[in-house]
Amino acid sequence: MTKSLISFPGSAMDNPDQDMAAVGEAAHAVIRGAKDARVYVFGGGVNEDIAPQMVAADGTVTNETYPQTKEFDGGFCVLELPSREAAVQWAAKIAKACRCSQELSALGHAPEGAPTRPQPGSNDEGLSASTLLLTRNLGHPHH
């Protein structure tokens, strides 16, 4: 099984305001389907109200980012799937629901002992501890 990152930049979701409720419901339905299929690992969106910070190896914190991620925003989910073909199928479902193309990437293996998916009984709407691998503050889980 491979973990697949399915994501989009915020600017890609260029839907009229009156369509956003339907888009949100369609996207949530796909995520519910992924949870029912037991392939959902975690997901969310970058909270654009909280500025990113750079944390150095010595713990020094500065209010900056890498130049190539200065405009990193949007939503994402991580699904654990048996094949690249399955990942493409799920990415297509999310693209249809969100009405925008999705970027598909395969993730490397988690470090030893890192959680791989939310545990039974955990808050499925929250983010897994695996999110600590990300260097951004995340907003409300969605796509």
Coordinates of C-alpha atoms in Angstrom, one line a residue:
M1 CA 0.0 0.0 0.0
T2 CA 1.3 3.5 -0.9
K3 CA 0.2 6.7 0.6
S4 CA -0.8 9.2 -2.1
L5 CA -1.0 13.0 -1.6
I6 CA -3.9 14.5 -3.6
S7 CA -3.8 18.3 -3.5
F8 CA -4.7 21.5 -5.2
P9 CA -3.6 25.2 -4.8
G10 CA -6.3 27.5 -3.5
S11 CA -6.3 29.5 -6.8
A12 CA -7.4 26.4 -8.7
M13 CA -10.7 26.3 -7.0
D14 CA -12.3 29.1 -9.0
N15 CA -15.9 28.3 -8.4
P16 CA -18.7 30.9 -8.2
D17 CA -19.7 31.8 -4.6
Q18 CA -23.2 30.4 -5.2
D19 CA -21.7 27.0 -6.1
M20 CA -19.4 26.6 -3.0
A21 CA -22.0 24.9 -0.8
A22 CA -22.6 22.2 -3.4
V23 CA -18.8 21.9 -4.1
G24 CA -18.1 21.5 -0.4
E25 CA -20.8 18.9 0.1
A26 CA -19.6 16.9 -3.0
A27 CA -16.0 17.0 -1.7
H28 CA -17.1 15.9 1.8
A29 CA -19.1 13.1 0.2
V30 CA -15.9 11.8 -1.5
I31 CA -13.9 12.0 1.7
R32 CA -16.7 10.1 3.5
G33 CA -16.4 7.5 0.8
A34 CA -12.7 7.3 1.3
K35 CA -13.2 6.8 5.0
D36 CA -15.9 4.2 4.4
A37 CA -13.4 2.4 2.1
R38 CA -10.8 2.7 4.9
V39 CA -8.2 4.4 2.6
Y40 CA -8.4 7.8 4.2
V41 CA -5.3 8.7 6.3
F42 CA -5.7 12.5 6.9
G43 CA -6.4 15.7 5.1
G44 CA -6.9 19.4 5.5
G45 CA -6.2 22.8 4.1
V46 CA -3.6 25.4 4.7
N47 CA -4.9 28.0 7.2
E48 CA -4.1 31.2 5.3
D49 CA -4.9 33.3 8.4
I50 CA -1.7 32.0 10.1
A51 CA 1.5 33.0 8.5
P52 CA 4.1 30.2 8.0
Q53 CA 7.3 30.2 9.9
M54 CA 10.7 28.8 9.2
V55 CA 12.1 26.7 12.1
A56 CA 15.9 26.1 12.0
A57 CA 17.7 23.0 13.4
D58 CA 18.7 25.1 16.4
G59 CA 15.1 26.0 17.1
T60 CA 15.3 29.6 15.8
V61 CA 12.0 30.7 14.4
T62 CA 11.7 33.3 11.7
N63 CA 8.6 34.7 9.8
E64 CA 9.6 33.5 6.4
T65 CA 9.3 30.5 4.0
Y66 CA 11.3 28.9 1.3
P67 CA 10.9 31.0 -1.8
Q68 CA 9.4 28.1 -3.8
T69 CA 6.6 27.6 -1.2
K70 CA 5.8 31.3 -0.6
E71 CA 2.4 30.8 -2.2
F72 CA 1.7 27.3 -0.8
D73 CA -2.0 27.1 0.0
G74 CA -5.1 25.0 -0.8
G75 CA -6.3 21.7 0.3
F76 CA -5.0 18.1 0.4
C77 CA -5.7 14.6 1.6
V78 CA -3.6 11.6 2.0
L79 CA -5.0 8.2 1.0
E80 CA -3.4 4.8 1.5
L81 CA -4.1 2.9 -1.7
P82 CA -3.0 -0.4 -3.3
S83 CA -1.9 1.0 -6.7
R84 CA -1.2 4.2 -8.8
E85 CA -4.3 3.4 -10.8
A86 CA -6.4 3.5 -7.6
A87 CA -4.8 6.8 -6.7
V88 CA -5.7 8.2 -10.1
Q89 CA -9.3 7.1 -9.6
W90 CA -9.6 8.8 -6.2
A91 CA -7.9 11.9 -7.5
A92 CA -10.5 12.0 -10.3
K93 CA -13.3 11.7 -7.8
I94 CA -11.9 14.6 -5.8
A95 CA -11.3 16.7 -9.0
K96 CA -14.9 16.2 -10.0
A97 CA -16.2 17.1 -6.6
C98 CA -14.0 20.2 -6.2
R99 CA -14.4 21.1 -9.9
C100 CA -10.6 21.6 -10.3
S101 CA -7.7 19.4 -11.3
Q102 CA -5.8 17.7 -8.5
E103 CA -2.1 17.1 -8.2
L104 CA -1.2 13.5 -7.4
S105 CA 2.1 12.5 -5.7
A106 CA 3.3 9.3 -4.0
L107 CA 4.7 9.8 -0.5
G108 CA 7.7 7.9 0.9
H109 CA 7.6 5.6 3.8
A110 CA 6.8 7.0 7.2
P111 CA 9.6 7.0 9.8
E112 CA 9.6 4.0 12.1
G113 CA 6.9 4.3 14.7
A114 CA 5.0 7.1 13.0
P115 CA 1.3 6.6 12.9
T116 CA 0.0 5.7 9.5
R117 CA -3.8 6.4 9.9
P118 CA -6.2 7.6 12.6
Q119 CA -6.9 4.9 15.2
P120 CA -10.4 3.5 15.6
G121 CA -12.4 5.8 17.9
S122 CA -10.2 8.8 17.1
N123 CA -11.6 12.1 15.9
D124 CA -11.7 11.4 12.1
E125 CA -12.3 15.1 11.5
G126 CA -9.0 16.0 13.2
L127 CA -5.5 15.6 11.7
S128 CA -3.4 12.6 12.4
A129 CA -0.1 13.0 14.3
S130 CA 1.6 12.3 10.9
T131 CA 0.7 15.9 10.1
L132 CA 3.7 16.9 12.2
L133 CA 5.8 16.1 9.1
L134 CA 4.2 19.2 7.4
T135 CA 5.8 22.6 8.1
R136 CA 2.6 24.6 7.8
N137 CA -0.2 25.3 10.2
L138 CA -3.3 23.6 8.9
G139 CA -6.9 24.8 8.8
H140 CA -10.1 22.8 8.9
P141 CA -9.9 19.4 7.3
H142 CA -11.7 19.2 4.0
H143 CA -10.6 17.9 0.5

